[in-house]
Tab-separated table of C-alpha atoms in Angstrom:
chain	number	residue	atom	x	y	z
A	1	UNK	CA	-88.724	134.604	-21.896
A	2	UNK	CA	-88.564	131.501	-19.684
A	3	UNK	CA	-85.774	128.953	-19.740
A	4	UNK	CA	-86.294	125.624	-21.539
A	5	UNK	CA	-85.075	122.348	-19.985
A	6	UNK	CA	-82.484	120.245	-21.817
A	7	UNK	CA	-80.493	117.168	-20.937
A	8	UNK	CA	-76.821	116.761	-20.163
A	9	UNK	CA	-75.888	113.438	-21.730
A	10	UNK	CA	-72.845	111.232	-22.106
A	11	UNK	CA	-72.456	109.156	-25.285
A	12	UNK	CA	-69.216	107.328	-24.476
A	13	UNK	CA	-69.002	103.564	-24.126
A	14	UNK	CA	-66.441	101.075	-22.861
A	15	UNK	CA	-65.693	99.620	-26.319
A	16	UNK	CA	-64.530	102.954	-27.728
A	17	UNK	CA	-62.745	104.074	-24.545
A	18	UNK	CA	-60.811	100.866	-23.875
A	19	UNK	CA	-58.268	101.392	-26.736
A	20	UNK	CA	-57.512	104.870	-25.367
A	21	UNK	CA	-57.094	103.462	-21.870
A	22	UNK	CA	-54.799	100.661	-23.123
A	23	UNK	CA	-52.666	103.163	-25.025
A	24	UNK	CA	-52.417	105.424	-21.976
A	25	UNK	CA	-51.401	102.549	-19.692
A	26	UNK	CA	-48.805	101.347	-22.204
A	27	UNK	CA	-47.347	104.845	-22.552
A	28	UNK	CA	-47.128	105.226	-18.779
A	29	UNK	CA	-45.395	101.862	-18.361
A	30	UNK	CA	-42.917	102.330	-21.222
A	31	UNK	CA	-41.955	105.874	-20.212
A	32	UNK	CA	-42.056	105.375	-16.407
A	33	UNK	CA	-44.727	108.063	-16.094
A	34	UNK	CA	-43.091	110.667	-18.332
A	35	UNK	CA	-45.970	110.403	-20.828
A	36	UNK	CA	-48.521	111.424	-18.189
A	37	UNK	CA	-49.528	114.632	-20.076
A	38	UNK	CA	-50.472	112.623	-23.179
A	39	UNK	CA	-52.463	110.156	-21.082
A	40	UNK	CA	-54.336	112.943	-19.283
A	41	UNK	CA	-55.127	114.870	-22.457
A	42	UNK	CA	-56.340	111.737	-24.254
A	43	UNK	CA	-58.639	110.787	-21.391
A	44	UNK	CA	-60.082	114.261	-20.840
A	45	UNK	CA	-60.571	114.857	-24.548
A	46	UNK	CA	-62.561	111.630	-24.891
A	47	UNK	CA	-64.863	112.345	-21.936
A	48	UNK	CA	-65.364	116.002	-22.889
A	49	UNK	CA	-66.146	115.297	-26.533
A	50	UNK	CA	-68.746	112.716	-25.517
A	51	UNK	CA	-70.492	115.065	-23.067
A	52	UNK	CA	-73.383	117.026	-24.608
A	53	UNK	CA	-74.915	120.078	-22.935
A	54	UNK	CA	-78.089	121.299	-24.665
A	55	UNK	CA	-77.100	119.579	-27.903
A	56	UNK	CA	-73.476	120.787	-28.088
A	57	UNK	CA	-70.520	118.800	-26.805
A	58	UNK	CA	-67.638	120.046	-24.704
A	59	UNK	CA	-64.057	119.923	-25.957
A	60	UNK	CA	-60.567	119.932	-24.468
A	61	UNK	CA	-57.696	121.713	-26.246
A	62	UNK	CA	-54.601	121.353	-24.036
A	63	UNK	CA	-51.264	120.663	-25.739
A	64	UNK	CA	-49.480	117.744	-24.014
A	65	UNK	CA	-46.080	119.000	-25.219
A	66	UNK	CA	-46.559	122.264	-23.305
A	67	UNK	CA	-47.676	120.345	-20.229
A	68	UNK	CA	-44.612	118.113	-20.531
A	69	UNK	CA	-42.291	121.127	-20.824
A	70	UNK	CA	-43.840	122.727	-17.748
A	71	UNK	CA	-43.453	119.501	-15.760
A	72	UNK	CA	-39.807	119.175	-16.768
A	73	UNK	CA	-38.992	122.765	-15.799
A	74	UNK	CA	-40.653	122.316	-12.403
A	75	UNK	CA	-38.834	118.996	-11.849
A	76	UNK	CA	-35.430	120.492	-12.670
A	77	UNK	CA	-35.997	123.480	-10.376
A	78	UNK	CA	-37.105	121.282	-7.463
A	79	UNK	CA	-34.153	118.924	-7.901
A	80	UNK	CA	-31.723	121.841	-7.937
A	81	UNK	CA	-33.276	123.204	-4.742
A	82	UNK	CA	-33.069	119.862	-2.956
A	83	UNK	CA	-29.499	119.375	-4.167
A	84	UNK	CA	-28.608	122.731	-2.626
A	85	UNK	CA	-30.321	121.686	0.611
A	86	UNK	CA	-28.268	118.462	0.675
A	87	UNK	CA	-25.111	120.593	0.834
A	88	UNK	CA	-26.178	122.193	4.117
A	89	UNK	CA	-24.614	119.402	6.155
A	90	UNK	CA	-26.134	119.083	9.637
A	91	UNK	CA	-28.863	121.594	8.705
A	92	UNK	CA	-30.143	119.660	5.710
A	93	UNK	CA	-33.084	118.186	7.646
A	94	UNK	CA	-34.185	121.690	8.624
A	95	UNK	CA	-33.882	122.714	4.995
A	96	UNK	CA	-35.996	119.782	3.813
A	97	UNK	CA	-38.638	120.559	6.440
A	98	UNK	CA	-38.745	124.233	5.479
A	99	UNK	CA	-39.046	123.302	1.800
A	100	UNK	CA	-41.913	120.924	2.502
A	101	UNK	CA	-43.785	123.588	4.496
A	102	UNK	CA	-43.196	126.164	1.761
A	103	UNK	CA	-44.445	123.748	-0.898
A	104	UNK	CA	-47.597	123.009	1.109
A	105	UNK	CA	-48.162	126.728	1.685
A	106	UNK	CA	-48.137	127.241	-2.090
A	107	UNK	CA	-50.991	124.748	-2.506
A	108	UNK	CA	-53.750	127.386	-3.034
A	109	UNK	CA	-51.693	129.146	-5.708
A	110	UNK	CA	-50.927	125.821	-7.377
A	111	UNK	CA	-54.605	124.843	-7.423
A	112	UNK	CA	-55.477	128.267	-8.831
A	113	UNK	CA	-53.004	127.768	-11.675
A	114	UNK	CA	-54.270	124.256	-12.354
A	115	UNK	CA	-57.899	125.421	-12.512
A	116	UNK	CA	-57.007	128.403	-14.689
A	117	UNK	CA	-55.193	126.098	-17.129
A	118	UNK	CA	-58.034	123.545	-17.261
A	119	UNK	CA	-60.743	126.143	-17.853
A	120	UNK	CA	-58.705	127.979	-20.500
A	121	UNK	CA	-58.470	124.740	-22.504
A	122	UNK	CA	-62.141	123.761	-22.122
A	123	UNK	CA	-64.760	124.970	-24.592
A	124	UNK	CA	-68.499	124.735	-25.223
A	125	UNK	CA	-70.079	125.894	-28.479
A	126	UNK	CA	-66.637	127.036	-29.627
A	127	UNK	CA	-66.121	129.413	-26.693
A	128	UNK	CA	-63.400	128.914	-24.084
A	129	UNK	CA	-64.012	129.130	-20.365
A	130	UNK	CA	-61.820	131.199	-18.079
A	131	UNK	CA	-61.169	131.870	-14.403
A	132	UNK	CA	-62.165	135.337	-13.189
A	133	UNK	CA	-60.042	135.318	-10.018
A	134	UNK	CA	-56.526	136.026	-8.777
A	135	UNK	CA	-54.089	133.980	-6.662
A	136	UNK	CA	-55.036	136.219	-3.732
A	137	UNK	CA	-58.630	134.986	-4.064
A	138	UNK	CA	-57.363	131.408	-3.973
A	139	UNK	CA	-55.372	132.058	-0.796
A	140	UNK	CA	-58.422	133.624	0.802
A	141	UNK	CA	-60.595	130.647	-0.164
A	142	UNK	CA	-58.179	127.811	0.657
A	143	UNK	CA	-55.691	129.323	3.093
A	144	UNK	CA	-57.228	128.037	6.339
A	145	UNK	CA	-57.560	124.369	5.304
A	146	UNK	CA	-54.038	124.552	3.870
A	147	UNK	CA	-52.754	125.743	7.251
A	148	UNK	CA	-54.480	122.795	8.945
A	149	UNK	CA	-52.911	120.466	6.376
A	150	UNK	CA	-49.437	121.860	7.154
A	151	UNK	CA	-50.077	121.554	10.896
A	152	UNK	CA	-51.090	117.914	10.467
A	153	UNK	CA	-47.930	117.144	8.486
A	154	UNK	CA	-45.652	118.834	11.030
A	155	UNK	CA	-47.386	116.989	13.881
A	156	UNK	CA	-46.852	113.683	12.076
A	157	UNK	CA	-43.112	114.427	11.837
A	158	UNK	CA	-43.011	115.233	15.560
A	159	UNK	CA	-44.723	111.900	16.249
A	160	UNK	CA	-41.975	110.048	14.361
A	161	UNK	CA	-39.258	112.000	16.200
A	162	UNK	CA	-40.884	111.198	19.556
A	163	UNK	CA	-41.021	107.503	18.637
A	164	UNK	CA	-37.352	107.519	17.705
A	165	UNK	CA	-36.569	108.966	21.118
A	166	UNK	CA	-38.396	106.170	22.900
A	167	UNK	CA	-41.432	108.261	23.917
A	168	UNK	CA	-43.984	105.944	22.382
A	169	UNK	CA	-47.019	107.303	24.263
A	170	UNK	CA	-46.296	110.837	23.073
A	171	UNK	CA	-45.705	109.474	19.570
A	172	UNK	CA	-49.118	107.790	19.504
A	173	UNK	CA	-50.810	110.936	20.843
A	174	UNK	CA	-49.188	113.158	18.242
A	175	UNK	CA	-49.903	110.580	15.560
A	176	UNK	CA	-53.602	110.590	16.466
A	177	UNK	CA	-53.718	114.383	16.327
A	178	UNK	CA	-51.931	114.387	12.966
A	179	UNK	CA	-54.315	111.798	11.512
A	180	UNK	CA	-57.341	113.777	12.705
A	181	UNK	CA	-55.993	117.017	11.260
A	182	UNK	CA	-55.209	115.435	7.889
A	183	UNK	CA	-58.569	113.647	7.688
A	184	UNK	CA	-60.288	117.024	8.070
A	185	UNK	CA	-57.831	119.176	6.098
A	186	UNK	CA	-57.754	117.126	2.883
A	187	UNK	CA	-61.544	117.081	2.258
A	188	UNK	CA	-61.738	120.710	3.433
A	189	UNK	CA	-59.220	121.764	0.786
A	190	UNK	CA	-61.225	119.869	-1.838
A	191	UNK	CA	-64.535	121.428	-0.757
A	192	UNK	CA	-63.082	124.936	-0.842
A	193	UNK	CA	-61.486	124.255	-4.217
A	194	UNK	CA	-64.817	123.206	-5.759
A	195	UNK	CA	-66.590	126.226	-4.235
A	196	UNK	CA	-63.841	128.428	-5.683
A	197	UNK	CA	-64.288	126.817	-9.107
A	198	UNK	CA	-68.057	127.350	-9.265
A	199	UNK	CA	-67.832	130.880	-7.934
A	200	UNK	CA	-65.205	132.176	-10.375
A	201	UNK	CA	-65.545	130.108	-13.582
A	202	UNK	CA	-66.736	132.244	-16.525
A	203	UNK	CA	-68.010	131.486	-20.036
A	204	UNK	CA	-67.916	134.671	-22.101
A	205	UNK	CA	-69.882	137.169	-20.019
A	206	UNK	CA	-71.739	134.379	-18.170
A	207	UNK	CA	-70.763	134.145	-14.533
A	208	UNK	CA	-72.407	132.372	-11.633
A	209	UNK	CA	-74.855	134.841	-10.083
A	210	UNK	CA	-75.521	132.699	-7.047
A	211	UNK	CA	-73.074	134.251	-4.616
A	212	UNK	CA	-74.486	132.078	-1.823
A	213	UNK	CA	-73.507	128.807	-3.566
A	214	UNK	CA	-72.917	126.195	-0.827
A	215	UNK	CA	-72.912	128.330	2.285
A	216	UNK	CA	-69.876	128.160	4.563
A	217	UNK	CA	-71.854	126.376	7.275
A	218	UNK	CA	-72.986	123.645	4.874
A	219	UNK	CA	-69.460	123.326	3.462
A	220	UNK	CA	-68.060	122.844	6.968
A	221	UNK	CA	-70.760	120.265	7.704
A	222	UNK	CA	-69.846	118.269	4.580
A	223	UNK	CA	-66.144	118.527	5.463
A	224	UNK	CA	-66.608	117.272	9.023
A	225	UNK	CA	-68.816	114.382	7.945
A	226	UNK	CA	-66.255	113.358	5.315
A	227	UNK	CA	-63.502	113.671	7.918
A	228	UNK	CA	-65.395	111.335	10.256
A	229	UNK	CA	-65.759	108.802	7.424
A	230	UNK	CA	-62.025	109.074	6.726
A	231	UNK	CA	-61.231	108.511	10.411
A	232	UNK	CA	-63.481	105.453	10.466
A	233	UNK	CA	-61.660	104.149	7.403
A	234	UNK	CA	-58.387	104.793	9.205
A	235	UNK	CA	-59.451	102.893	12.322
A	236	UNK	CA	-61.245	100.007	10.629
A	237	UNK	CA	-59.112	99.470	7.514
A	238	UNK	CA	-55.869	101.419	7.495
A	239	UNK	CA	-54.457	100.887	10.996
A	240	UNK	CA	-55.042	97.106	10.964
A	241	UNK	CA	-53.310	96.903	7.579
A	242	UNK	CA	-50.366	99.000	8.793
A	243	UNK	CA	-50.098	96.862	11.926
A	244	UNK	CA	-50.184	93.670	9.866
A	245	UNK	CA	-47.579	94.997	7.432
A	246	UNK	CA	-45.319	96.061	10.307
A	247	UNK	CA	-45.580	92.611	11.896
A	248	UNK	CA	-44.875	90.965	8.564
A	249	UNK	CA	-41.603	92.809	7.962
A	250	UNK	CA	-40.604	93.184	11.608
A	251	UNK	CA	-40.798	96.964	11.775
A	252	UNK	CA	-40.499	98.647	15.180
A	253	UNK	CA	-39.252	101.922	16.641
A	254	UNK	CA	-35.767	100.476	17.200
A	255	UNK	CA	-35.424	99.798	13.476
A	256	UNK	CA	-36.499	103.358	12.678
A	257	UNK	CA	-33.980	104.712	15.209
A	258	UNK	CA	-31.160	102.704	13.588
A	259	UNK	CA	-32.053	104.213	10.219
A	260	UNK	CA	-31.824	107.694	11.727
A	261	UNK	CA	-28.353	106.941	13.090
A	262	UNK	CA	-27.127	105.942	9.633
A	263	UNK	CA	-26.794	102.287	10.701
A	264	UNK	CA	-28.465	101.086	7.526
A	265	UNK	CA	-28.299	97.307	7.578
A	266	UNK	CA	-29.696	95.316	4.670
A	267	UNK	CA	-32.711	94.445	6.804
A	268	UNK	CA	-33.600	98.074	7.629
A	269	UNK	CA	-33.329	99.080	3.962
A	270	UNK	CA	-35.633	96.219	2.995
A	271	UNK	CA	-38.151	97.306	5.626
A	272	UNK	CA	-38.132	100.884	4.336
A	273	UNK	CA	-38.613	99.775	0.727
A	274	UNK	CA	-41.579	97.599	1.679
A	275	UNK	CA	-43.285	99.928	4.155
A	276	UNK	CA	-42.950	103.326	2.429
A	277	UNK	CA	-45.073	102.489	-0.650
A	278	UNK	CA	-47.465	100.536	1.556
A	279	UNK	CA	-48.157	103.500	3.804
A	280	UNK	CA	-48.622	105.834	0.832
A	281	UNK	CA	-51.110	103.412	-0.725
A	282	UNK	CA	-53.019	103.160	2.536
A	283	UNK	CA	-53.253	106.960	2.837
A	284	UNK	CA	-54.746	107.085	-0.666
A	285	UNK	CA	-57.258	104.409	0.324
A	286	UNK	CA	-58.208	106.357	3.444
A	287	UNK	CA	-59.272	109.350	1.312
A	288	UNK	CA	-60.765	107.258	-1.514
A	289	UNK	CA	-63.286	105.440	0.702
A	290	UNK	CA	-65.298	108.560	1.699
A	291	UNK	CA	-64.810	110.252	-1.700
A	292	UNK	CA	-68.077	109.018	-3.314
A	293	UNK	CA	-70.138	110.640	-0.555
A	294	UNK	CA	-68.156	113.893	-0.739
A	295	UNK	CA	-68.275	114.138	-4.529
A	296	UNK	CA	-72.038	113.514	-4.714
A	297	UNK	CA	-72.821	116.098	-2.054
A	298	UNK	CA	-70.680	118.692	-3.791
A	299	UNK	CA	-72.007	117.949	-7.277
A	300	UNK	CA	-75.643	118.139	-6.226
A	301	UNK	CA	-75.175	121.260	-4.096
A	302	UNK	CA	-72.804	123.265	-6.280
A	303	UNK	CA	-74.295	122.558	-9.689
A	304	UNK	CA	-77.834	123.148	-8.417
A	305	UNK	CA	-76.660	126.552	-7.202
A	306	UNK	CA	-74.881	127.506	-10.448
A	307	UNK	CA	-77.071	129.906	-12.450
A	308	UNK	CA	-77.077	132.864	-14.809
A	309	UNK	CA	-80.008	134.666	-16.391
A	310	UNK	CA	-79.235	132.742	-19.621
A	311	UNK	CA	-78.585	129.279	-18.151
A	312	UNK	CA	-78.875	127.280	-14.957
A	313	UNK	CA	-78.238	123.709	-13.808
A	314	UNK	CA	-79.787	121.088	-11.564
A	315	UNK	CA	-77.996	117.981	-10.288
A	316	UNK	CA	-79.779	115.070	-8.603
A	317	UNK	CA	-77.227	112.255	-8.442
A	318	UNK	CA	-78.771	109.430	-6.361
A	319	UNK	CA	-76.352	108.819	-3.490
A	320	UNK	CA	-77.402	105.208	-2.893
A	321	UNK	CA	-77.078	104.287	-6.575
A	322	UNK	CA	-73.640	105.866	-6.855
A	323	UNK	CA	-72.373	104.132	-3.703
A	324	UNK	CA	-73.696	100.799	-4.993
A	325	UNK	CA	-72.095	101.390	-8.408
A	326	UNK	CA	-68.791	102.467	-6.847
A	327	UNK	CA	-68.639	99.379	-4.623
A	328	UNK	CA	-69.324	97.099	-7.575
A	329	UNK	CA	-66.767	98.893	-9.759
A	330	UNK	CA	-64.006	98.682	-7.154
A	331	UNK	CA	-64.684	94.992	-6.575
A	332	UNK	CA	-64.616	94.170	-10.293
A	333	UNK	CA	-61.498	96.281	-10.869
A	334	UNK	CA	-59.733	94.348	-8.099
A	335	UNK	CA	-60.950	90.950	-9.370
A	336	UNK	CA	-59.903	91.688	-12.978
A	337	UNK	CA	-56.598	93.316	-11.986
A	338	UNK	CA	-57.670	96.641	-13.493
A	339	UNK	CA	-59.120	95.363	-16.792
A	340	UNK	CA	-62.643	96.433	-15.792
A	341	UNK	CA	-61.567	100.062	-15.235
A	342	UNK	CA	-62.765	101.473	-18.626
A	343	UNK	CA	-66.270	100.124	-18.097
A	344	UNK	CA	-66.260	101.395	-14.512
A	345	UNK	CA	-65.220	104.891	-15.581
A	346	UNK	CA	-67.866	105.002	-18.328
A	347	UNK	CA	-70.682	103.770	-16.077
A	348	UNK	CA	-69.879	106.299	-13.342
A	349	UNK	CA	-69.617	109.176	-15.828
A	350	UNK	CA	-72.957	108.205	-17.380
A	351	UNK	CA	-74.709	108.066	-13.996
A	352	UNK	CA	-73.302	111.427	-12.907
A	353	UNK	CA	-73.939	113.290	-16.154
A	354	UNK	CA	-77.381	111.872	-16.835
A	355	UNK	CA	-78.369	113.135	-13.373
A	356	UNK	CA	-77.693	116.736	-14.462
A	357	UNK	CA	-80.191	118.878	-16.344
A	358	UNK	CA	-79.755	122.363	-17.767
A	359	UNK	CA	-82.229	125.163	-18.428
A	360	UNK	CA	-81.287	127.508	-21.271
A	361	UNK	CA	-82.991	130.451	-22.961
A	362	UNK	CA	-84.318	129.520	-26.437
A	363	UNK	CA	-82.235	132.145	-28.200
A	364	UNK	CA	-79.054	130.568	-26.824
A	365	UNK	CA	-79.945	127.142	-28.243
A	366	UNK	CA	-80.967	128.769	-31.533
A	367	UNK	CA	-77.406	130.048	-31.905
A	368	UNK	CA	-75.957	126.518	-31.803
A	369	UNK	CA	-73.870	125.674	-34.865
A	370	UNK	CA	-75.664	123.418	-37.331
A	371	UNK	CA	-72.826	120.890	-37.087
A	372	UNK	CA	-73.405	120.493	-33.355
A	373	UNK	CA	-77.103	119.820	-33.824
A	374	UNK	CA	-76.571	117.410	-36.714
A	375	UNK	CA	-73.851	115.484	-34.866
A	376	UNK	CA	-76.155	115.158	-31.911
A	377	UNK	CA	-79.011	113.894	-34.085
A	378	UNK	CA	-76.910	111.181	-35.724
A	379	UNK	CA	-75.556	109.714	-32.482
A	380	UNK	CA	-75.285	105.938	-33.033
A	381	UNK	CA	-77.875	103.857	-31.186
A	382	UNK	CA	-75.219	101.997	-29.189
A	383	UNK	CA	-74.235	105.303	-27.604
A	384	UNK	CA	-77.682	105.813	-26.214
A	385	UNK	CA	-78.791	105.011	-22.722
A	386	UNK	CA	-80.856	101.777	-22.797
A	387	UNK	CA	-83.929	103.506	-21.448
A	388	UNK	CA	-83.909	105.985	-24.340
A	389	UNK	CA	-83.784	103.714	-27.348
A	390	UNK	CA	-87.476	103.023	-28.028
A	391	UNK	CA	-88.932	106.363	-29.050
A	392	UNK	CA	-88.009	109.432	-31.069
A	393	UNK	CA	-88.725	111.687	-28.131
A	394	UNK	CA	-86.363	109.699	-25.929
A	395	UNK	CA	-83.700	109.880	-28.651
A	396	UNK	CA	-84.042	113.657	-28.771
A	397	UNK	CA	-83.597	113.747	-25.054
A	398	UNK	CA	-80.472	111.600	-25.352
A	399	UNK	CA	-78.704	114.181	-27.504
A	400	UNK	CA	-79.847	117.011	-25.277
A	401	UNK	CA	-82.368	118.673	-27.602
A	402	UNK	CA	-85.370	118.414	-25.290
A	403	UNK	CA	-86.045	117.169	-21.813
A	404	UNK	CA	-89.583	116.720	-20.541
A	405	UNK	CA	-90.256	117.943	-17.068
A	406	UNK	CA	-91.688	120.740	-15.012
A	407	UNK	CA	-91.468	124.380	-15.929
A	408	UNK	CA	-88.084	126.019	-15.709
A	409	UNK	CA	-87.247	127.487	-12.316
A	410	UNK	CA	-86.870	131.208	-12.014
A	411	UNK	CA	-83.172	132.112	-12.431
A	412	UNK	CA	-81.364	134.128	-9.790
A	413	UNK	CA	-81.038	137.699	-11.072
């Protein structure tokens, strides 16, 4: 029997999400970030419960108290390790460097654990997802980009050391190599992570049968193009801002050298406090600028190549529309000092999810719980997309019960 097309829809709106966002921001400010698990769970639960796939919504079941306990245990262990390193005397810098490299090397295993946790607490039609993979699979999938990421970080440290020694030309050369490596490594890790997710995520006995999802050559092409965009952002936006910030506070290599020699004057401490958060913010901006392109390419490619004999997906997010929406959202968030963020998040989620369609066998939809179908049918009109409010057929499409279109594509067996 052929597959029947349905819609993936999002029924959230800014008015209902804004109170959750305000509560999350207040919790984060009052607890200095300690309440992050509660903020994350509240946000994910809202977006999942308002996302309908073939008439049934997703759900998120994580317990923020367990997340908080895990974060506290990890924080205590790391602080004890770094305290032990501080007792090494003249070898403490080597200890810190070795710890940083070890932490970076554990990145694939950490991402595997994160994905396993997220899938285990995500459900559709009352059934939890899971990850059918091992940490060894994660190392195999993400090991090479992680190595490049470590190499870029080590090269950046060498650049700083060379600058402290007065070898500015060598410092700039190593800094350029480090920036190039990091601009390629960070999107490469993300691309491999998403490929890993779509290849090994399982719902019951449903597993992606498209083993050729996003071929390695195409993944490398997307990574390199994103890396070029990140480098352009670095040259056009980041470096001028760093230069301007350095001129503003009077930062130069001599000041950095004095800090290394423990000659911490009040001026050098002030420079460090101003520049350190500035550089971190600029690095985040460098990766955020090319992110819309990367995320759209991955969503369209990976979801369109995710299929089982019972279900398959198709994603057609319009790149130009998303870039236009992202630019407008960022501008309004900046102009309103963040107040526009809930509406920005809702509008982007609606554009992305309404660009996804799903083909499902009729017997699968017939097994939907009656409560799921009834809740979908009584969705309030203000939750509907504006284009879908003027006919019963459009309303049915809004809740994911039917989606007009061409015949279902043949699933990969």
